[in-house]
Coordinates of C-alpha atoms and ligand atoms in Angstrom, one line a residue:
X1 CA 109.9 39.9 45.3
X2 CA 108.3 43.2 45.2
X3 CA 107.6 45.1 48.1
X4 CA 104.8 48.3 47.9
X5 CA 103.9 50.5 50.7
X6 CA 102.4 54.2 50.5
X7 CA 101.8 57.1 53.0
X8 CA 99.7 59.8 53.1
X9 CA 101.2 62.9 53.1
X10 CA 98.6 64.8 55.4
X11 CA 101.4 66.3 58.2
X12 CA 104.5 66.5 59.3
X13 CA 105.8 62.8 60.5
X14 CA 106.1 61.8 64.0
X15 CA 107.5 59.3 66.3
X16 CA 105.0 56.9 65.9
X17 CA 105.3 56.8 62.0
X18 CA 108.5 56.6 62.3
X19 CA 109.1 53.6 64.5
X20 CA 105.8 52.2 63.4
X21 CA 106.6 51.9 59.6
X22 CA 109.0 54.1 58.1
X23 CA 111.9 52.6 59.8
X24 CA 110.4 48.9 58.2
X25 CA 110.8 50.3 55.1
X26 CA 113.6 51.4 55.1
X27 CA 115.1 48.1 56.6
X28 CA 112.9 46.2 53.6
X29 CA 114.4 48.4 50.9
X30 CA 118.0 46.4 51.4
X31 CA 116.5 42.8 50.5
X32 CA 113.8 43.3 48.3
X33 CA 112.9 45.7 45.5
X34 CA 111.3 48.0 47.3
X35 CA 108.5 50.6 45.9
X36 CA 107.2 53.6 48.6
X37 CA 105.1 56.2 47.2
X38 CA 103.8 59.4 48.7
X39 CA 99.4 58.9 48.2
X40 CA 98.9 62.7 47.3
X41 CA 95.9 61.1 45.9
X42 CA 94.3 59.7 49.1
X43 CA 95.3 62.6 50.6
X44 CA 92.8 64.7 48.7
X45 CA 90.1 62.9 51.0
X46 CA 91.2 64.9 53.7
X47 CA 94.0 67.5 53.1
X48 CA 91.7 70.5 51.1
X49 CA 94.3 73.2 51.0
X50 CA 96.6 73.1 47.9
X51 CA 99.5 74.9 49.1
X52 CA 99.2 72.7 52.4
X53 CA 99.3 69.8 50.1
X54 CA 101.7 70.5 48.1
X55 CA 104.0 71.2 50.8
X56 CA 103.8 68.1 52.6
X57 CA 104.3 65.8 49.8
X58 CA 107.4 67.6 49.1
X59 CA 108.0 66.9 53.0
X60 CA 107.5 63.5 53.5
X61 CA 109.6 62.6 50.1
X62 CA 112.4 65.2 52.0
X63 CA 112.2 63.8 55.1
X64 CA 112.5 59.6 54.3
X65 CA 115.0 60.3 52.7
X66 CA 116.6 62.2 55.7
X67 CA 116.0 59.2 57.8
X68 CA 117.4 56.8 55.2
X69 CA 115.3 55.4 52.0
X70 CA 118.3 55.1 49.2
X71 CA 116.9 55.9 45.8
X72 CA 119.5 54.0 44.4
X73 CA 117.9 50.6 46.0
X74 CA 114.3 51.9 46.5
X75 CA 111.7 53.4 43.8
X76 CA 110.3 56.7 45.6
X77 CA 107.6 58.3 43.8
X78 CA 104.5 59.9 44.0
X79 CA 101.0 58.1 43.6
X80 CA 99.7 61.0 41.5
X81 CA 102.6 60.8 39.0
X82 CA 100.9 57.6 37.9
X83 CA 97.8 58.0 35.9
X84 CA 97.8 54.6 34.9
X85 CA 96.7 54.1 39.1
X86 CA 93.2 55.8 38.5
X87 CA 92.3 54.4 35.4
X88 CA 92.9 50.2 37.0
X89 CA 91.1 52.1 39.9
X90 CA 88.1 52.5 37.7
X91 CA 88.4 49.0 36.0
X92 CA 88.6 47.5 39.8
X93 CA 86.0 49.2 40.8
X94 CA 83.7 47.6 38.4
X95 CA 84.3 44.4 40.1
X96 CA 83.5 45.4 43.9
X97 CA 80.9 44.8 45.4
X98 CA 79.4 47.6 47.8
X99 CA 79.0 45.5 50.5
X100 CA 82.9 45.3 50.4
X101 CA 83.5 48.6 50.6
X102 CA 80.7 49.8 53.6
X103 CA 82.3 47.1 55.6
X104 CA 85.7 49.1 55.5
X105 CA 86.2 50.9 58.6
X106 CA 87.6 54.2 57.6
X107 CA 83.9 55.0 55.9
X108 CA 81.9 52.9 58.8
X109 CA 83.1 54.6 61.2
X110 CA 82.9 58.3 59.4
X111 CA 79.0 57.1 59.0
X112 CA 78.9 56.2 62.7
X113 CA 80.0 59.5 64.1
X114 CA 77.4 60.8 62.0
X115 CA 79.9 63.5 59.4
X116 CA 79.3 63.9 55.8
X117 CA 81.4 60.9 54.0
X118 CA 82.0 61.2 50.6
X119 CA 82.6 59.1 47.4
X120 CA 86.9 59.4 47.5
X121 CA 86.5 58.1 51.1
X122 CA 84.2 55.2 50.1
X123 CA 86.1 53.8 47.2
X124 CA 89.8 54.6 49.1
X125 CA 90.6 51.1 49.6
X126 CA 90.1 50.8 45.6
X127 CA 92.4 53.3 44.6
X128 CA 94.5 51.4 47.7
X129 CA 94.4 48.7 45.4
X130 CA 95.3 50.0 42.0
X131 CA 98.0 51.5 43.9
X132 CA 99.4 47.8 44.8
X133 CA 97.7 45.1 41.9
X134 CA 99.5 48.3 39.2
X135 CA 102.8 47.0 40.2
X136 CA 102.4 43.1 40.9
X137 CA 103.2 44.0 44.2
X138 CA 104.0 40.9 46.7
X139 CA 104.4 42.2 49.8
X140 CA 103.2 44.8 51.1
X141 CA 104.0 46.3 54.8
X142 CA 101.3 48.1 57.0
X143 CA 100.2 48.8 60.3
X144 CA 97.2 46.8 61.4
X145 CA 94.9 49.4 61.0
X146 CA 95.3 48.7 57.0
X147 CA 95.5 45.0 57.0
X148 CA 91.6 45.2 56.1
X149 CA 92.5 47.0 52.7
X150 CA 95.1 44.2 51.7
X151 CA 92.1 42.1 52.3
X152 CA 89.7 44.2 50.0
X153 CA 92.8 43.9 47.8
X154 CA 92.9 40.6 47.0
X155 CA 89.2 40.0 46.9
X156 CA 89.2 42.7 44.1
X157 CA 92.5 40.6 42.3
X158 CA 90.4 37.6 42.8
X159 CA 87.4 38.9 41.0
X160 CA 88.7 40.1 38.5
X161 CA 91.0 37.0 38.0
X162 CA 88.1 35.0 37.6
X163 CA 86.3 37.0 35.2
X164 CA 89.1 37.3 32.8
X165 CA 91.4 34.7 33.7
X166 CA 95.3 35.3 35.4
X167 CA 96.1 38.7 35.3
X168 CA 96.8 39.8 39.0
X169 CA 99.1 39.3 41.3
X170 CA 97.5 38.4 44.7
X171 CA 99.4 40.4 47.3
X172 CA 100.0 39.7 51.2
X173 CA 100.5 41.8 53.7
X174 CA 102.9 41.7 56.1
X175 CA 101.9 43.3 59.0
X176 CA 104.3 45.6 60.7
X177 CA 105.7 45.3 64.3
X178 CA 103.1 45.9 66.7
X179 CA 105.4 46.3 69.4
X180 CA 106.4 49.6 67.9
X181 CA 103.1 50.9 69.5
X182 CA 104.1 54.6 70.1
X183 CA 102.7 56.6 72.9
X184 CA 101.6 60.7 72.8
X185 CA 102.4 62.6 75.1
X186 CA 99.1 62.0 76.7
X187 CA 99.8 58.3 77.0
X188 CA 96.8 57.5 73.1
X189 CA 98.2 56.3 70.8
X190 CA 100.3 59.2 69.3
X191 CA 98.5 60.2 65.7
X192 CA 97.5 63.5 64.3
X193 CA 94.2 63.3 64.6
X194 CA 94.6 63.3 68.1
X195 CA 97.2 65.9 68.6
X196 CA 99.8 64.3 70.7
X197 CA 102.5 63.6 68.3
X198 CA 106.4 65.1 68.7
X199 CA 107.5 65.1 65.5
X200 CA 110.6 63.6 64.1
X201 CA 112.2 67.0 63.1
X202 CA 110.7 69.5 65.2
X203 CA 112.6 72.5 66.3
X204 CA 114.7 71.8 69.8
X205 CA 113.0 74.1 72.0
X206 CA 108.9 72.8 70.8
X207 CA 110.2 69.5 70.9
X208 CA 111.7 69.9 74.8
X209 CA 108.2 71.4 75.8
X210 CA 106.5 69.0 74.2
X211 CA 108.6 66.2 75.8
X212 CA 107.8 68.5 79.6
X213 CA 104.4 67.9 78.9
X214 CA 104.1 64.0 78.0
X215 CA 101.6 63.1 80.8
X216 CA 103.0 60.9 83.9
X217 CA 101.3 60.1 87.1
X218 CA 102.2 62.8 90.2
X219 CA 104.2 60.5 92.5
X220 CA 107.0 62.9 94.4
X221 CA 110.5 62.8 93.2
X222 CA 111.7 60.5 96.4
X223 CA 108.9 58.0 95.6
X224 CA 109.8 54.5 93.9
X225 CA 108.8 54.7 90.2
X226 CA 107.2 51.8 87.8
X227 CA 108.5 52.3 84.9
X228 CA 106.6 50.0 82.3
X229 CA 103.5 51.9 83.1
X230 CA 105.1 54.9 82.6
X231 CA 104.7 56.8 79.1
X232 CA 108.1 58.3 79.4
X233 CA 110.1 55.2 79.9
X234 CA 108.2 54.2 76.7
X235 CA 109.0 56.4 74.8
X236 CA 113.2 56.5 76.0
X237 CA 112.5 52.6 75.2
X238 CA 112.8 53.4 71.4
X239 CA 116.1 55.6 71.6
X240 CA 118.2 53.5 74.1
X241 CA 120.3 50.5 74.1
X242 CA 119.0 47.8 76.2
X243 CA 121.9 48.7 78.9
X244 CA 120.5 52.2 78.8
X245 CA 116.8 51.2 79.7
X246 CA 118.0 48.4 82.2
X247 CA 119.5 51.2 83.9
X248 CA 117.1 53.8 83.8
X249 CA 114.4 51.3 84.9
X250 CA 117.0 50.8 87.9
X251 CA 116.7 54.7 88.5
X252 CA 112.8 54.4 88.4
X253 CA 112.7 51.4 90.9
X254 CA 114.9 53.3 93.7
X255 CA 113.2 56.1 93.6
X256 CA 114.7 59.7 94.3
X257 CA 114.8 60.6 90.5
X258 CA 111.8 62.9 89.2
X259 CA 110.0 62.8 85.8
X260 CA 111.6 66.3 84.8
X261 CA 114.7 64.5 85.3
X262 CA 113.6 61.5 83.4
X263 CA 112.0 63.5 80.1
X264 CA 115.5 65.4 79.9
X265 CA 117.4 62.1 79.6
X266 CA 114.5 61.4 76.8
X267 CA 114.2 64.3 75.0
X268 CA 118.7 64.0 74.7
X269 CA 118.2 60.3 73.4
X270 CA 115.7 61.5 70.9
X271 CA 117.7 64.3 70.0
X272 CA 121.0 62.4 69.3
X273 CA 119.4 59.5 67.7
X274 CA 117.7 61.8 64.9
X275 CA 120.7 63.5 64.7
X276 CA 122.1 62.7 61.7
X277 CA 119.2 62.3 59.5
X278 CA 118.5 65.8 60.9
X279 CA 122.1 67.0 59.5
X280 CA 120.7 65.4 56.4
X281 CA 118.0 66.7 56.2
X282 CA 119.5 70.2 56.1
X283 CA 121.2 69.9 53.1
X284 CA 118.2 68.0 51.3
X285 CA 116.0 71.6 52.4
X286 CA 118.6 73.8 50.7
X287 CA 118.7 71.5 47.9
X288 CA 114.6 70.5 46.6
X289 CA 115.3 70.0 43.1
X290 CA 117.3 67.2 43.8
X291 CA 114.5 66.0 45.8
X292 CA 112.4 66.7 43.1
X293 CA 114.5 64.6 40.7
X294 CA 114.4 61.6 42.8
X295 CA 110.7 61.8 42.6
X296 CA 110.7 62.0 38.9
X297 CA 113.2 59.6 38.2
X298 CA 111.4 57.3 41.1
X299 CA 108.1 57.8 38.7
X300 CA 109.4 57.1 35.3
X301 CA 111.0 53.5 37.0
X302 CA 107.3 53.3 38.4
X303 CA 105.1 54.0 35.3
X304 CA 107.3 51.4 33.3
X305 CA 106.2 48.5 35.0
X306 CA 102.5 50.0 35.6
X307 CA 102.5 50.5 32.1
X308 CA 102.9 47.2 31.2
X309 CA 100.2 45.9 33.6
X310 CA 97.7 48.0 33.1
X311 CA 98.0 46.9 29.2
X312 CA 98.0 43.7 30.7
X313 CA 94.2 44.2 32.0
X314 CA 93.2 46.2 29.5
X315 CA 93.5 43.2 26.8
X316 CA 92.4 41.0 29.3
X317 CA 89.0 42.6 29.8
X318 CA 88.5 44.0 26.2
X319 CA 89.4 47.4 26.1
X320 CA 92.7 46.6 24.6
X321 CA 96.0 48.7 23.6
X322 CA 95.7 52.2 23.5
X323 CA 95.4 53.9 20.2
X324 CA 97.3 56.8 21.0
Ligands
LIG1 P1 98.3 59.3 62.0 O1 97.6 58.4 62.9 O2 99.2 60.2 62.7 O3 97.4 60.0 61.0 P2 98.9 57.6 59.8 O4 97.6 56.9 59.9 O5 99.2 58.5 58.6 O6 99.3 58.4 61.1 O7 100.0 56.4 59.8 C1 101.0 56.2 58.9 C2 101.8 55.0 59.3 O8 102.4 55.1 60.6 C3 100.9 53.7 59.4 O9 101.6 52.6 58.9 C4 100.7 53.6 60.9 O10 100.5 52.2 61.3 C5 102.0 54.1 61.5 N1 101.7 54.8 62.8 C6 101.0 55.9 63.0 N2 101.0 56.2 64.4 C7 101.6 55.2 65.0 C8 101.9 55.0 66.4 N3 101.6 55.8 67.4 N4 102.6 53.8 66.7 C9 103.1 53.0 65.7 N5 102.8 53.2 64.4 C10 102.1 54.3 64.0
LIG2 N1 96.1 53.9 53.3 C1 97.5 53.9 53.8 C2 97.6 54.5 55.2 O1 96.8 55.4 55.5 C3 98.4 54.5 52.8 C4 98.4 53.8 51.4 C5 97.8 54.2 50.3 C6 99.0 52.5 51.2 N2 98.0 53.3 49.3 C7 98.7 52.2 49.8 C8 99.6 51.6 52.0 C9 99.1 51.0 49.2 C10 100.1 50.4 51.4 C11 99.8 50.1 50.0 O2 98.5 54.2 55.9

């Protein structure tokens, strides 16, 4: 079984990335054979500065594998690396209909707020597509928010199998676990486009304010505390063992115990759990062309077997082998 995921490389990752997918993948890459690529390519739809760009793709590939993706049981690579991915983007594309894509949300809802959308936003879940038929992908994880393009996915895969017979591999997705839901620090769902995030390797002393800002209700410190409405307790929930958050939610209940007190016992828990991936991390930032290496090495496993699918569309719709 195959396993595909990507990620956009358009910041620094937070909490909520990392509880919400990266740490799936990671736990994915043990079983299956697991690809995870870096989409520089969807990025370009919203990241416009090159240097910015640049710098986060190198980033993200730095910083999974800080928190653990092994390149010697998972293929890590970079979507641009791949030109076979545009060219089955184009062929896919002649098989969707637009109704498909101005159903997709990321497009609607640009339309409905009224801003400029262009054509790379429109066809994303295309090149989202290519990026998973290229590689007879069969599983592939996501957050809900993307179950849609899986969808679009196969409807492409089935098109295009019925106009030229068997040649794609219908993929599933497997939707990733919603109770990973992570809070900002003003109680949204954390994301960057809403600027609430605390990122996974911030600096200690950003991070701390950051965690002395997460927004809580203003009961006094004597007061009896609730903590599954509270964002804190939340967020200590994903760095604790269940005896740790059995006893803090004792601490809530009896009251006497403030929030300061309760985002320092957080913002330790969050500091010693990334601990050593931070420590890795270090020597991965002093050492990029290792990084880089990975990523090329990742890419030549990748373009093999795209390789050999996209020949395998190419006869089947009549534009054959490539002459040179
Ligand atoms: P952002 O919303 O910060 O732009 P992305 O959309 O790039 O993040 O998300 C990348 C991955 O991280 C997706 O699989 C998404 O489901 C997951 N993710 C992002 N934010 C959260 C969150 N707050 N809680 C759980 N998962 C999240
Ligand atoms: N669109 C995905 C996201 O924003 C990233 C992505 C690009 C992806 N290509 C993919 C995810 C292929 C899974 C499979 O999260």
């Amino acid at each position: 079984m195959r396993v595909l995921s990507g990620i956009q490389p358009t910041g620094r990752f937070h909490w909520g990335n990392y509880f919400g997918a990266i740490r799936q993948y990671i736990a994915l890459q043990e079983h299956d054979q697991a690809f995870y690529f870096i989409a520089d390519l969807h990025a370009l739809t919203t990241v416009r500065d090159a240097n910015l760009l640049e710098e986060y793709t190198l980033e993200a590939a730095i910083d999974l594998l800080a928190l653990g993706l092994n390149p010697d049981h998972a293929t890590l690579f970079r979507q641009s690396d791949i030109p076979e991915v545009t060219e089955l983007m184009w062929i896919l594309l002649t098989a969707t209909p637009m109704s498909l894509l101005e159903k997709c949300h990321a497009y609607k809802d640009k339309i409905a707020k009224g801003l400029p959308a262009d054509a790379g936003l429109f066809s994303y879940p295309v090149l989202m597509a290519a990026d998973i038929l290229l590689y007879d992908s069969h599983i592939v994880p996501v957050g809900h928010d993307q179950v849609q393009h899986i969808e679009v996915t196969r409807d492409v895969a089935q098109k295009i199998n019925l106009h030229y017979g068997d040649v794609l591999v219908l993929p599933e997705a497997r939707v990733l676990d919603d109770a990973a839901k992570v809070p900002g620090v003003d109680g949204e769902k954390m994301s960057k486009s809403y600027g609430n995030v605390i990122e996974i390797f911030e600096a200690a002393k950003p991070m701390r304010k950051k965690i002395m800002s997460i927004k809580t209700d203003s009961q006094p410190v004597e007061a009896a505390k609730t903590p599954e409405t509270c964002n804190v307790f939340q967020m200590y929930r994903l760095f604790s063992t269940s005896d740790e958050q059995i006893e803090l939610a004792q601490r809530y209940r009896a009251g006497g115990m403030g929030y300061g007190e309760a985002k320092q016992l957080l913002y330790d828990a969050a500091w010693k759990y990334f601990e050593p991936a931070r420590e890795r991390r270090e020597g991965l930032v002093k050492d990029k062309q290792t990084v880089r290496d990975i990523l090329k090495t990742g890419a030549e496993r990748a373009r093999l077997k795209g390789q050999e699918v996209l020949d395998r569309v190419r006869s089947a719709c009549g534009l054959g082998k490539k002459l040179v």
